[in-house]
Coordinates of C-alpha atoms in Angstrom, one line a residue:
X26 CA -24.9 -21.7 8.9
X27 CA -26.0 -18.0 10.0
X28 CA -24.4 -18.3 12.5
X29 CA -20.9 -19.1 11.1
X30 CA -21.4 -16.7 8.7
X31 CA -23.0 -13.6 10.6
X32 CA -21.0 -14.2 13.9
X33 CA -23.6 -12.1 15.9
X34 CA -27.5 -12.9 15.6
X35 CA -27.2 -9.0 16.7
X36 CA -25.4 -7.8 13.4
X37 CA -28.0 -9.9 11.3
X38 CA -30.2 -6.8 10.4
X39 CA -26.8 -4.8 9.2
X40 CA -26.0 -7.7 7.3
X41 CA -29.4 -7.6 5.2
X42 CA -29.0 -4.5 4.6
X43 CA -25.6 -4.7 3.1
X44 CA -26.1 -8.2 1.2
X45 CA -29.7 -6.8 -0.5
X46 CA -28.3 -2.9 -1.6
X47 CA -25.4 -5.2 -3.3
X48 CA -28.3 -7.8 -4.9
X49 CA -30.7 -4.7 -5.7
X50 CA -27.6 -2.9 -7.3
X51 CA -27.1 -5.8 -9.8
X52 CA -24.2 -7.5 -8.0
X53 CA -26.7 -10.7 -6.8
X54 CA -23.4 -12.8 -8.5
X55 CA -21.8 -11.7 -6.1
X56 CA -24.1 -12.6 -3.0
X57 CA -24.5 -15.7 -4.7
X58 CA -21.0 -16.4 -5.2
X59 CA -20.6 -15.5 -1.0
X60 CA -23.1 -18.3 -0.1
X61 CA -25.0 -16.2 1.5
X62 CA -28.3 -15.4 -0.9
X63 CA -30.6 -16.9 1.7
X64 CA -30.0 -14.0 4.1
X65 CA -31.6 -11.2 1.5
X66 CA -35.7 -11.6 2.0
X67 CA -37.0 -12.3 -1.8
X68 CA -38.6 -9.2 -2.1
X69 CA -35.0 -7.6 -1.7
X70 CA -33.3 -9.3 -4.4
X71 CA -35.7 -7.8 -6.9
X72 CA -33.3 -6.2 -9.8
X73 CA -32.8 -2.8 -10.5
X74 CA -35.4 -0.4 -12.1
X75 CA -34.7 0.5 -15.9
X76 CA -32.9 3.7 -15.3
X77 CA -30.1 2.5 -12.0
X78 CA -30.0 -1.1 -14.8
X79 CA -28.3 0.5 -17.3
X80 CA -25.9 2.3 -15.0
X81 CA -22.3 1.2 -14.9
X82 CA -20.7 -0.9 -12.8
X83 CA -18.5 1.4 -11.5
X84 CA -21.1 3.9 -10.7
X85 CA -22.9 1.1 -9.1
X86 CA -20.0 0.6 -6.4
X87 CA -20.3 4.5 -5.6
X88 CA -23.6 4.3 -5.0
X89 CA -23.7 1.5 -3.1
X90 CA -21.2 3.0 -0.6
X91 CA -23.3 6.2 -0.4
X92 CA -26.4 4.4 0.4
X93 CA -24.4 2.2 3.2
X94 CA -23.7 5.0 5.1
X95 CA -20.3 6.4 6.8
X96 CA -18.3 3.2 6.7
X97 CA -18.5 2.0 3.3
X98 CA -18.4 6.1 1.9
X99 CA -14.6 6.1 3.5
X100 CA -14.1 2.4 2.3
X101 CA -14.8 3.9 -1.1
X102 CA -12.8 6.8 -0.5
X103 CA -9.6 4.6 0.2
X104 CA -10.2 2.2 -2.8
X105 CA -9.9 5.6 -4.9
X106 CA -6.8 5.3 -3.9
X107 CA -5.7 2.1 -4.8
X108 CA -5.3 2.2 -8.6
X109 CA -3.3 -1.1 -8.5
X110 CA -5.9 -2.5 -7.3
X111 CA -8.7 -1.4 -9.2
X112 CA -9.4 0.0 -13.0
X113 CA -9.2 3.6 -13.5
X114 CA -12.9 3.3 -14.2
X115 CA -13.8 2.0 -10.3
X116 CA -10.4 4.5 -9.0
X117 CA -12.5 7.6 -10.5
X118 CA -15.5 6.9 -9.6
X119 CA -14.8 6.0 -6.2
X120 CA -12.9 9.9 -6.3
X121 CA -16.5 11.3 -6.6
X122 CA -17.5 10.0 -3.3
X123 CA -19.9 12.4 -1.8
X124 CA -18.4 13.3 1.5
X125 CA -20.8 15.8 2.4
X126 CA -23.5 14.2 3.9
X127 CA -26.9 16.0 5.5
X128 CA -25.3 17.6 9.4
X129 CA -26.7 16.0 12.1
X130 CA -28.8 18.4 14.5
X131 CA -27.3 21.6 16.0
X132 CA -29.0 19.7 19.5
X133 CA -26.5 17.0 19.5
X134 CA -23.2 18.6 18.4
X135 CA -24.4 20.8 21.9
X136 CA -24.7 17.5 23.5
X137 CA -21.4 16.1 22.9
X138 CA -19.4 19.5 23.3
X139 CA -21.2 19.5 26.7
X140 CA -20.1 16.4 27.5
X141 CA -16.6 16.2 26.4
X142 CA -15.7 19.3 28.2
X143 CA -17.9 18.8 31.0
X144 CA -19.3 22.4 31.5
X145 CA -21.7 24.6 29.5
X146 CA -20.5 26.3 26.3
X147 CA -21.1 30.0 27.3
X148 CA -18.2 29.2 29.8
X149 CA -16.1 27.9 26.8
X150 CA -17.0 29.8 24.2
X151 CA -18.7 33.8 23.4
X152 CA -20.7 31.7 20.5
X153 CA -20.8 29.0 18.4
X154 CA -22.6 28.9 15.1
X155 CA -25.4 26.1 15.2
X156 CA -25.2 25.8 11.2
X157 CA -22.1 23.6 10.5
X158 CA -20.3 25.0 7.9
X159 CA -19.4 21.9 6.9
X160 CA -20.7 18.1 7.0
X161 CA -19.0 14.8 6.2
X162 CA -19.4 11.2 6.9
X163 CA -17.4 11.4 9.9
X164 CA -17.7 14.8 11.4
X165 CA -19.1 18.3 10.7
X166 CA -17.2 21.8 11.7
X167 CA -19.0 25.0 13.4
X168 CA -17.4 28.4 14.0
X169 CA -17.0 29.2 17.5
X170 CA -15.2 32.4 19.0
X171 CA -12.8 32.3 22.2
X172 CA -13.3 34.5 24.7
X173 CA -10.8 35.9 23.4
X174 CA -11.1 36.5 20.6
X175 CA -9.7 33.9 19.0
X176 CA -12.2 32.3 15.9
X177 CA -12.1 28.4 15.6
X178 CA -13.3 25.7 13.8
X179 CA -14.9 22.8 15.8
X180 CA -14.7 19.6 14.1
X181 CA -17.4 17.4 16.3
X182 CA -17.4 13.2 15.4
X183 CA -20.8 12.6 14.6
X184 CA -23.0 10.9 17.5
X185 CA -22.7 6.7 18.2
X186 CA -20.0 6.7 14.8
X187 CA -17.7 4.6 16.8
X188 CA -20.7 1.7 17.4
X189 CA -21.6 1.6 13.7
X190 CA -18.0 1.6 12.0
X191 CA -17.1 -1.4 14.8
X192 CA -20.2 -3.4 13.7
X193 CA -19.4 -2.4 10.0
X194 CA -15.6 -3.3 10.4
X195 CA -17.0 -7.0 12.0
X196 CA -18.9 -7.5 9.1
X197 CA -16.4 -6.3 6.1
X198 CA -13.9 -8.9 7.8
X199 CA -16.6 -11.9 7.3
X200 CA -17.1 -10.7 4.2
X201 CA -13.4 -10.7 3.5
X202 CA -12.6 -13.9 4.8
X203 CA -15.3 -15.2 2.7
X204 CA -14.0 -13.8 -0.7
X205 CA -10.9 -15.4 -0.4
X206 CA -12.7 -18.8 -0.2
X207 CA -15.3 -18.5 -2.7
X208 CA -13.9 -15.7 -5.1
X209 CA -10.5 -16.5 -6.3
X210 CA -10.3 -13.6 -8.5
X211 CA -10.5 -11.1 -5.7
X212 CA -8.4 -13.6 -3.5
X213 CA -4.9 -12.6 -5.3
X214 CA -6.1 -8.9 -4.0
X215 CA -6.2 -10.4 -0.1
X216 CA -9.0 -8.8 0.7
X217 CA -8.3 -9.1 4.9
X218 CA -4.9 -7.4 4.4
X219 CA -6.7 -4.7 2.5
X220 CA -9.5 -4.9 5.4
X221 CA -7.2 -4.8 8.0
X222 CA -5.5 -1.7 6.3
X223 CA -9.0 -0.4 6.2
X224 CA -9.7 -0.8 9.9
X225 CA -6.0 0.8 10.7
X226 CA -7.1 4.0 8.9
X227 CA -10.7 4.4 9.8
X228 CA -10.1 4.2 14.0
X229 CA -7.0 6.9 13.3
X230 CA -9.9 8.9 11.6
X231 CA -12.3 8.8 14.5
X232 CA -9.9 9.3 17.2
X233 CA -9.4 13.4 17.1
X234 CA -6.5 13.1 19.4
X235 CA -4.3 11.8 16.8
X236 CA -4.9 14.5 14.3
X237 CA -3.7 16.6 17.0
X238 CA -0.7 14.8 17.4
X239 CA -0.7 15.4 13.3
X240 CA -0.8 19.1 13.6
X241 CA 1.7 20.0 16.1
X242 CA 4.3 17.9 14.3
X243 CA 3.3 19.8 11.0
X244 CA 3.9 22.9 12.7
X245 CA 7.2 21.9 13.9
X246 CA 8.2 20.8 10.7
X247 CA 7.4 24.3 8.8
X248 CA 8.0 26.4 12.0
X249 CA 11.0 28.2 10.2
X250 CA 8.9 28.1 7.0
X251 CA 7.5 31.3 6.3
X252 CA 5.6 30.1 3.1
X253 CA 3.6 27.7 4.8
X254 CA 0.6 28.1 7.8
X255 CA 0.3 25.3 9.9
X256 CA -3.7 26.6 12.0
X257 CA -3.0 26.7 15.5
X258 CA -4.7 24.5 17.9
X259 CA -7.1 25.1 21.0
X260 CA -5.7 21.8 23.2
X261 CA -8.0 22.6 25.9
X262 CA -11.3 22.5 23.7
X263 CA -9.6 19.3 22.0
X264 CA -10.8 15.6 22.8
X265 CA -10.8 11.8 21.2
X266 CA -14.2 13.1 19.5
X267 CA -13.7 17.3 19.5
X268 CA -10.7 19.5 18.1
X269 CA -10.5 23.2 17.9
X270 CA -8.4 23.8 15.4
X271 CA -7.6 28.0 13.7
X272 CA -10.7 28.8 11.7
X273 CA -8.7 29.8 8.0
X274 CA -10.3 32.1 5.6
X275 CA -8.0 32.3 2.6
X276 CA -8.6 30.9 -1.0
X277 CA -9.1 27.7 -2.1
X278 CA -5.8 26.7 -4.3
X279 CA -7.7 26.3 -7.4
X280 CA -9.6 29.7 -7.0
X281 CA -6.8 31.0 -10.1
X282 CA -9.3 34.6 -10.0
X283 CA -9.3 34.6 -6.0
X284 CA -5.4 34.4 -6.2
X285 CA -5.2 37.1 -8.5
X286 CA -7.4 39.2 -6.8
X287 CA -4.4 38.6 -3.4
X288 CA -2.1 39.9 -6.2
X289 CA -0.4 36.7 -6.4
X290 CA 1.1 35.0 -9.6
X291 CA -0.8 31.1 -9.7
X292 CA 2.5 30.0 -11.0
X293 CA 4.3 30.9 -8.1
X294 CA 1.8 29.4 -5.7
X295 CA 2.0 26.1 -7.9
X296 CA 5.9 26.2 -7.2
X297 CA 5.2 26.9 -2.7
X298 CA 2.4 24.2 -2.9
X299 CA 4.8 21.6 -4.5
X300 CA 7.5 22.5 -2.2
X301 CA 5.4 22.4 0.9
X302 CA 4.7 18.6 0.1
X303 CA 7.9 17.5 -1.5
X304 CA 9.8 18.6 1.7
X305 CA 7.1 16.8 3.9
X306 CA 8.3 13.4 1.9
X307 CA 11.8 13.5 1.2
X308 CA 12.5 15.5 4.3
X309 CA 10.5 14.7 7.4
X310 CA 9.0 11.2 5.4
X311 CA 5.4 12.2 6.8
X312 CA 3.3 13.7 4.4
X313 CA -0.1 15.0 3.3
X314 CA -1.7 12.1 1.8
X315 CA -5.0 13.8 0.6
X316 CA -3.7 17.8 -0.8
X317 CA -7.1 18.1 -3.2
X318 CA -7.5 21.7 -3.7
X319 CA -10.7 21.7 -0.7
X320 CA -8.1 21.3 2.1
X321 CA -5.7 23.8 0.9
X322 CA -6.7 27.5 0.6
X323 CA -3.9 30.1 -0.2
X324 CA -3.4 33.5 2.3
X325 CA -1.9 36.7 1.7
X326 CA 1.4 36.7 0.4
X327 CA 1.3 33.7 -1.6
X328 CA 1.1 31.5 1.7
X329 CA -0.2 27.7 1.5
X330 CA -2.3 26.7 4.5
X331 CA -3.3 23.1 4.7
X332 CA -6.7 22.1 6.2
X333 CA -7.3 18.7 7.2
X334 CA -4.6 16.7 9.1
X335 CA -6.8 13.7 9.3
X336 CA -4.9 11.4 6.4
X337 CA -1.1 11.3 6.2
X338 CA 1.1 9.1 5.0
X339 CA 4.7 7.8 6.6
X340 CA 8.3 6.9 5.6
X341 CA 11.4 5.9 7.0
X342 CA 14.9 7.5 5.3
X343 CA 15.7 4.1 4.0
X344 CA 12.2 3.9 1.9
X345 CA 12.4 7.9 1.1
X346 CA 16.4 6.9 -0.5
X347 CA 14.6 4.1 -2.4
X348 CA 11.5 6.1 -4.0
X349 CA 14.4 8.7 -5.0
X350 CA 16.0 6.1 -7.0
X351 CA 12.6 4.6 -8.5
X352 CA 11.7 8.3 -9.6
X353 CA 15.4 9.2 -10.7
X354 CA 15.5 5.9 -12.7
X355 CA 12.1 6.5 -14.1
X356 CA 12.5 10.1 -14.9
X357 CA 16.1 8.7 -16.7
X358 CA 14.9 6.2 -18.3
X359 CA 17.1 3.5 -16.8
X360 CA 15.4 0.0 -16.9
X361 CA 17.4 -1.9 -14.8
X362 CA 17.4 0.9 -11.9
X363 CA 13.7 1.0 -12.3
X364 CA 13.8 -3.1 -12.0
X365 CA 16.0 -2.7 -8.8
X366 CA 14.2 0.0 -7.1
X367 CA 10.8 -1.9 -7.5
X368 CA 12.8 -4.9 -5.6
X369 CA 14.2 -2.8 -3.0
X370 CA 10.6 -1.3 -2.8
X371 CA 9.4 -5.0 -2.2
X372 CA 7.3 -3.9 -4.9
X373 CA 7.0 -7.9 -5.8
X374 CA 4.4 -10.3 -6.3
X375 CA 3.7 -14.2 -5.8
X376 CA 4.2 -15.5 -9.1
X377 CA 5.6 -13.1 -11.7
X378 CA 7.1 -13.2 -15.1
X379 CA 10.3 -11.5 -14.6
X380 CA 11.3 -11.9 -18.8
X381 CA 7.6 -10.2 -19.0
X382 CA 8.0 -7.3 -16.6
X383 CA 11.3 -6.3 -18.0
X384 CA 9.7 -5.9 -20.9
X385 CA 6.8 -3.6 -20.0
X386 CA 9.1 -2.0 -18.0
X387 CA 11.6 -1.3 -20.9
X388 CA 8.2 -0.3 -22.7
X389 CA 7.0 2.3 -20.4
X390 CA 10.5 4.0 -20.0
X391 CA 10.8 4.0 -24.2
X392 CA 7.9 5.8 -24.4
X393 CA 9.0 9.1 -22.3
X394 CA 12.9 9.1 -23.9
X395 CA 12.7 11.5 -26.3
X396 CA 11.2 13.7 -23.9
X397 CA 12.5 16.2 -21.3
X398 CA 11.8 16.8 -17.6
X399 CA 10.0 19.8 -18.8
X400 CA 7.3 17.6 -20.6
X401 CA 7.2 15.1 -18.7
X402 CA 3.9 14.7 -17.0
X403 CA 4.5 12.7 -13.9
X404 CA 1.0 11.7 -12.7
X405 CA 0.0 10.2 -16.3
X406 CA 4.0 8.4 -16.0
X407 CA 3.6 6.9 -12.7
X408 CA 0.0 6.0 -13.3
X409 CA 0.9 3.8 -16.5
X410 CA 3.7 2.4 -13.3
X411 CA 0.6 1.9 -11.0
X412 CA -1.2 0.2 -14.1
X413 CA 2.0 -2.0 -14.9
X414 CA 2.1 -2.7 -10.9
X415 CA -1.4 -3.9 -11.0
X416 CA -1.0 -5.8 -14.5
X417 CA 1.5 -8.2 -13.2
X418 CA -0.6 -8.2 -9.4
X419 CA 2.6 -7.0 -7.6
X420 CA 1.9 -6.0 -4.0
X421 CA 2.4 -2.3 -3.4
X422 CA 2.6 -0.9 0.3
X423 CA 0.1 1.6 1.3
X424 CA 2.2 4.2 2.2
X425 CA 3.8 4.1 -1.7
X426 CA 0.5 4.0 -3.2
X427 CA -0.4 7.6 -0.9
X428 CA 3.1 9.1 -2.2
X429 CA 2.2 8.1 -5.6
X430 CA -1.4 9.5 -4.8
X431 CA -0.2 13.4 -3.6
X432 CA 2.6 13.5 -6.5
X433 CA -0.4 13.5 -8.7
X434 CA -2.8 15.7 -6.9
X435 CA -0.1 18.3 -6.5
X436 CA 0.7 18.3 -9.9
X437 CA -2.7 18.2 -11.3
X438 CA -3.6 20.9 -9.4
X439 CA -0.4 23.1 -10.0
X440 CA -1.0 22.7 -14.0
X441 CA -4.5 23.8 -13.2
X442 CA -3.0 27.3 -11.8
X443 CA -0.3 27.1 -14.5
X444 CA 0.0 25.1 -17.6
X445 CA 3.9 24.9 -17.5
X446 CA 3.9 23.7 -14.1
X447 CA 7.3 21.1 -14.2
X448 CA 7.0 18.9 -10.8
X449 CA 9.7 17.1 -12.1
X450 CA 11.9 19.5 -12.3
X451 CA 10.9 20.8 -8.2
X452 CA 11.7 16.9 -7.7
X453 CA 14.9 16.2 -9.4
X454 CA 17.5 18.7 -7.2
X455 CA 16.4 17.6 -3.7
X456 CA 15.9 13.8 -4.8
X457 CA 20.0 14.0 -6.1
X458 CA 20.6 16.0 -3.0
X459 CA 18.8 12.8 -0.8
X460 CA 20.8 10.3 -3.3
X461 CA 24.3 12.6 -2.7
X462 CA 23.6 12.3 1.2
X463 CA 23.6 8.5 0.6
X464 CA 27.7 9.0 0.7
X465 CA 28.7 11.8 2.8
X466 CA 31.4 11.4 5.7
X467 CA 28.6 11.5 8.3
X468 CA 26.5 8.9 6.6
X469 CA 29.0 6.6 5.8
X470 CA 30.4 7.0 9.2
X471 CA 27.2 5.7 11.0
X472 CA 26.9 2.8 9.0
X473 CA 29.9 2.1 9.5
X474 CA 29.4 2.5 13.3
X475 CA 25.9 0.5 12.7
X476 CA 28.1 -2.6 11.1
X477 CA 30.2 -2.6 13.8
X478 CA 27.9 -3.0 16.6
X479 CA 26.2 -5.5 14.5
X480 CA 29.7 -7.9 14.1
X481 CA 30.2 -7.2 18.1
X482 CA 26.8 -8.5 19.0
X483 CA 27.7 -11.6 16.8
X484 CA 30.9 -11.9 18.2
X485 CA 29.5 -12.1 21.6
X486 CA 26.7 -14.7 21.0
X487 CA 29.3 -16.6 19.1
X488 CA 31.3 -18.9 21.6
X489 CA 27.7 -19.5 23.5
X490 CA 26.4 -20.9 20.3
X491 CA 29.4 -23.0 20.0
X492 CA 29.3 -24.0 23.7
X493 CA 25.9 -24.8 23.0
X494 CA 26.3 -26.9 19.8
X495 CA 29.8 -28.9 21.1
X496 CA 27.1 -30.0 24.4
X497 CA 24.4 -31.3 22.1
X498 CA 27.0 -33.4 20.3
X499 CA 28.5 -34.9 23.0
X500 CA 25.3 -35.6 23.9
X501 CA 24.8 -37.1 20.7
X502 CA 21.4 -35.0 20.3
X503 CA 23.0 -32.9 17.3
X504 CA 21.4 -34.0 13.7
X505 CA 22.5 -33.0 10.3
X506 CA 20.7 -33.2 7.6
X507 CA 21.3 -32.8 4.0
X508 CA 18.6 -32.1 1.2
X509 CA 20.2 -32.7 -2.4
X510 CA 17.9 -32.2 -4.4
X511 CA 18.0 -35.2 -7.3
X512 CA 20.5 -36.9 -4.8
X513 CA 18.7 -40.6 -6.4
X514 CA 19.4 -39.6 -10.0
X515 CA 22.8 -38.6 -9.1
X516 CA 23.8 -42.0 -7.2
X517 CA 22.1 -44.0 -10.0
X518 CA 24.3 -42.4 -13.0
X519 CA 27.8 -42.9 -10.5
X520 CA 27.0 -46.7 -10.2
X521 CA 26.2 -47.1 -14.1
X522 CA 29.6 -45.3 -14.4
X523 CA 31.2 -47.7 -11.9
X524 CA 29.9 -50.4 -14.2
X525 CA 30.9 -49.5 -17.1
X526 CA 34.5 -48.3 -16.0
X527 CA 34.4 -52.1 -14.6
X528 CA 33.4 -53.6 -17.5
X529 CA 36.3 -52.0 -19.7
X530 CA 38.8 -53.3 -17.4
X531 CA 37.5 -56.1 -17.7
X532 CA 37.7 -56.7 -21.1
X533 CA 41.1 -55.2 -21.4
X534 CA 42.2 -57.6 -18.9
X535 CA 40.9 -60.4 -21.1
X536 CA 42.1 -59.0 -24.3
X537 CA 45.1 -58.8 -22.9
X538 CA 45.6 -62.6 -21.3
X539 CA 43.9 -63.5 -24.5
X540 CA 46.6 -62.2 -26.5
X541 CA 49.1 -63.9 -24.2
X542 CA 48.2 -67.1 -23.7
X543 CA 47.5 -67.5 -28.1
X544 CA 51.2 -66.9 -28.4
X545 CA 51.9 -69.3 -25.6
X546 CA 50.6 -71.9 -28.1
X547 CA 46.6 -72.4 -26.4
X548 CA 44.3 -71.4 -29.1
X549 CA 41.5 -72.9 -28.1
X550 CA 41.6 -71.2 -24.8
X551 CA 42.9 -67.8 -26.0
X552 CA 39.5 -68.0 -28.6
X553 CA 37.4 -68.3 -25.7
X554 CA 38.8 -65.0 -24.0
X555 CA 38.4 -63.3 -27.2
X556 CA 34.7 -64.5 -27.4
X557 CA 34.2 -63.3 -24.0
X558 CA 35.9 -60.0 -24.3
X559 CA 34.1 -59.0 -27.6
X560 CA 30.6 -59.9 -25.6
X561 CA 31.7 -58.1 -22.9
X562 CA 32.4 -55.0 -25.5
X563 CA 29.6 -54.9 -26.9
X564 CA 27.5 -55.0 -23.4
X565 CA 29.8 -51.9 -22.5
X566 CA 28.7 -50.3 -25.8
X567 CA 25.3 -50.8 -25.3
X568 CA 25.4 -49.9 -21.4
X569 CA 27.4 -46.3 -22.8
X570 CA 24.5 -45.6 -25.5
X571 CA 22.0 -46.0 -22.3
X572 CA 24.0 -43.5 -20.2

C-alpha cells in the first residue's frame, strides 16, 4: 500500500511531513479522504492549538504553504492566480504569500558563483555585497560591481532547489492522481492538468537561462520605446542558476511622494505603465504576467522599468483577435458577442447549462449599461467574468487567466497613482485598431494565400485516397457502416403503416365485390363480404388509434 501510494520508500519522510502540517492544520478530512491517514505518526495528527483552531480556512492553506517550504510557497503563489478556480477568499489569501524568506548564507551564494563561472570572484567582480538585498523562495539578489564599473544585481538560485522541487513535484502528482479518485469535488478542477501546469512553470523559474532569453526579447520589443527600460544583461556572468541582470534604482510605481519628488505627474505614469503592458499583449502577445508595483520602479523622466522577467505570459494573433472581441463585447455590452468570444476562447466546460449561462451572462453585461468607459472599472467587471467562469466550472487556459490577472494589477495600481485612471479607455483604440487589421488588403490576402495552399494540399492527397479506397473495394475489404440512431423504431412504425395501408385496400376491395356481386342477385354471399369488410374496418381503426 505505501508503496503504491508513496512511489519511493526514499520520499516517505517528505510525505509525513506534508500529510501531518495538512492534519495538524485542521484539514485531517482531507488526509482521510486521500486514504492515506496511516502514514501521519499519531502524535502528528493532534489538532490545532486554540489560537491557529479558530483561524480560517483560507488562512490555513497560506500557512501551510509557508511552512512546506519553496515548492508549495510558489504553488500558492500560482493558485492566487487562478480565481476560477478558487473563492476570492483562498485567491486573496494566497496573494499574501510571503516570498521573502530568511537568505541563505553569504558562504554559499560564494560557493555557487565560484562554481558556475569556474574562477574566483575578485577576477569577476571589484565586489560583491555579502548581504542580499533581497530573498525569496527561489533565489536571493546581491549587488556586485564590474570591473568596469558597471553595478549589477546577481540573482543566485538557492543551493540543492532543483532536488527538493523534483521530489516535491513527485509527490504533488500522487497526490493529484489521488484526488481525482477519492475527491470528486476537486476532480471537476483536474488537479494533474493543474499539476502539470504547475511543474511547466516552476522548472521555467529555476532555469535562469530562460529569463534571459525573457529579457533580451523585452528589450527588443521596447528598443524604439523611449518610455520604457528594459536592464541590460551581463551574459557572461549569466548561467541556468546565476544571472547578472542592471542593478535599477528608481521608485517603486506606487511610491505617489517618490514620483513627485522626480517631478513627475502619477497620472501620467499610470497612462506609460498601462501602455507598456497593453502593447506587450495585443502587440508582441508576450506579456508581463506578474506587474505588482515591487517589480516596477519608475526613473527620471516618467520612465517605467520592469524588474523581474521570471513570469510571462504568451499569445498567438489569433487568441490576441479573440480577447479583443471578448473585451469589446464586454465593454459593449453585447451578449451574444460575449457568448461567441467565450466559445472561440474554448472557454467551455463538460456539462454546462447553456439557457443558464446566457442568462448570467446577459446579467453581468446589464449591470454595467448605463455606465460609460470612463466608470467602468475593468478588474471588478472581469472578475465577476472569472466568478461566472468558475460558477458554471468552464475550463479557462492559463495564459487567459495571466491576461486577466495583469489587466487588473495594472489598473489597480494606476487608480492607486490616480483615481480617474480609465484602462478601458487606453484599451478600446488599439483593441478596434487589432479588430480593423482583421480586414485589411494584407490580412485578407494571406488568408487567402493560407486557403489556397490548404485546397492544393487536398487536391494532391485526393486521387491517392481514391486509388486507395477503389483497391480496398475490389478487394472487397471496404465496410460501410451506418449508425441511425432509432433506426428499430423507425422500421417498426413503416411496417404498421404497410399494414394498415394493406388492410384498407383490402376492405375496399371487398366493399367493392360486395357491392357487385348483391346486385348480381347473391345476397347471401355479398352479406358475407360486407361482414368481413366491416371486421376488417374496424381492425384498421383500431390498428390507426395504436399508431
Amino acid at each position: 500500500m505505501i508503496r503504491e501510494t508513496v512511489g519511493h520508500l526514499r520520499d516517505l519522510p517528505r510525505y509525513r511531513q506534508i500529510l501531518a502540517t495538512l492534519a495538524r492544520y485542521g484539514y485531517q478530512d482531507v488526509v482521510a479522504a486521500l486514504r492515506l491517514e496511516t502514514i501521519v505518526r499519531p502524535l502528528e495528527r493532534a489538532a490545532l492549538g486554540d489560537e491557529a483552531s479558530n483561524l480560517p480556512r483560507p488562512r490555513r492553506v497560506r500557512l501551510i504553504c509557508e511552512e512546506l517550504g519553496p515548492t508549495f510557497v510558489k504553488l500558492g503563489q500560482l493558485l492566487s492566480t487562478r480565481p476560477d478556480l478558487l473563492p476570492e477568499s483562498y485567491t486573496e489569501e494566497l496573494a499574501a504569500l510571503r516570498d521573502d524568506v530568511r537568505p541563505f548564507p553569504a558562504e554559499q551564494a560564494e560557493a555557487i558563483l565560484v562554481e558556475e563561472y569556474g574562477r574566483s570572484l575578485d577576477a569577476c567582480f571589484v565586489s560583491v555585497d555579502p548581504t542580499p538585498i533581497a530573498s525569496a523562495s527561489i533565489s536571493q539578489v546581491h549587488r556586485a560591481v564590474l570591473h568596469d564599473g558597471r553595478v549589477v544585481a546577481l540573482k543566485i538560485r538557492r543551493p540543492d532547489l532543483h532536488k527538493i522541487v523534483a521530489a516535491d513535484l513527485d509527490i504533488l502528482k500522487n497526490l493529484a492522481q489521488l484526488a481525482e479518485r477519492h475527491l470528486p469535488a476537486l476532480a471537476v478542477y483536474r488537479p494533474t492538468t493543474l499539476v502539470r501546469e504547475f511543474e511547466r512553470t516552476i522548472k521555467r523559474e529555476l532555469d535562469f537561462s530562460v529569463e534571459l532569453r525573457t529579457i533580451k526579447r523585452c528589450q527588443a520589443q521596447f528598443a524604439k520605446d523611449p518610455m520604457v527600460h528594459v536592464p541590460f544583461v551581463v551574459e557572461e556572468f549569466s548561467t541556468s542558476r546565476v544571472i547578472a541582470m542592471e542593478f535599477i534604482e528608481g521608485v517603486r510605481v506606487d511610491d505617489v511622494a517618490g514620483i513627485r519628488e522626480l517631478g513627475l505627474d502619477p497620472a501620467d505614469v499610470a497612462v506609460s505603465g498601462a501602455r507598456a503592458l497593453i502593447k506587450q499583449i495585443f502587440q508582441f502577445g508576450f506579456f508581463h504576467a506578474d506587474p505588482h508595483p515591487g517589480n516596477l520602479r519608475v526613473l527620471p523622466g516618467g520612465v517605467v522599468a520592469p524588474l523581474d522577467y521570471g513570469m510571462f505570459g504568451q499569445l498567438d494573433r489569433r487568441t490576441r483577435e479573440r480577447i479583443a472581441d471578448l473585451l469589446l463585447a464586454l465593454m459593449g455590452q453585447d451578449v451574444d458577442q460575449v457568448l461567441k468570444a467565450l466559445d472561440d476562447l474554448e472557454i467551455r466546460g463538460d456539462s454546462v447549462d447553456l439557457r443558464e449561462l446566457r442568462r448570467d451572462v446577459a446579467e453581468l453585461v446589464q449591470t454595467y449599461c448605463d455606465l460609460s468607459l470612463a466608470t467602468i472599472n475593468l478588474g471588478v467587471l472581469l472578475g465577476e467574468l472569472v466568478a461566472l467562469i468558475r460558477r458554471h466550472r468552464l475550463q479557462i487556459p492559463p495564459d487567459l487567466v495571466l491576461l486577466i490577472r495583469s489587466l487588473v494589477t495594472i489598473e489597480s495600481t494606476g487608480r492607486a497613482l490616480d483615481p480617474q485612471f480609465d484602462i478601458a479607455g487606453q484599451l478600446q483604440p488599439i483593441l478596434r485598431k487589432l479588430a480593423i487589421r482583421r480586414f485589411s488588403p494584407g490580412r485578407l490576402l494571406s488568408q487567402a494565400t493560407t486557403t489556397a495552399q490548404d485546397v492544393q494540399r487536398i487536391a494532391m492527397l485526393l486521387p491517392d485516397l481514391l486509388s486507395h479506397s477503389l483497391e480496398s473495394i475490389k478487394r472487397g475489404e471496404l465496410n460501410v457502416k451506418f449508425d441511425l440512431q432509432g433506426f428499430e423504431r423507425l422500421v417498426k412504425q413503416l411496417t404498421r403503416a404497410a399494414n394498415t395501408l394493406a388492410g384498407g385496400i383490402v376492405v375496399a376491395g371487398l366493399l367493392v365485390s360486395s357491392s357487385l356481386i348483391y346486385h348480381a342477385g347473391a345476397t347471401s354471399l355479398a352479406q358475407v363480404g360486407y361482414g368481413l369488410g366491416v371486421a376488417l374496418s374496424l381492425w384498421l381503426i383500431w390498428n390507426m388509434s395504436r399508431g
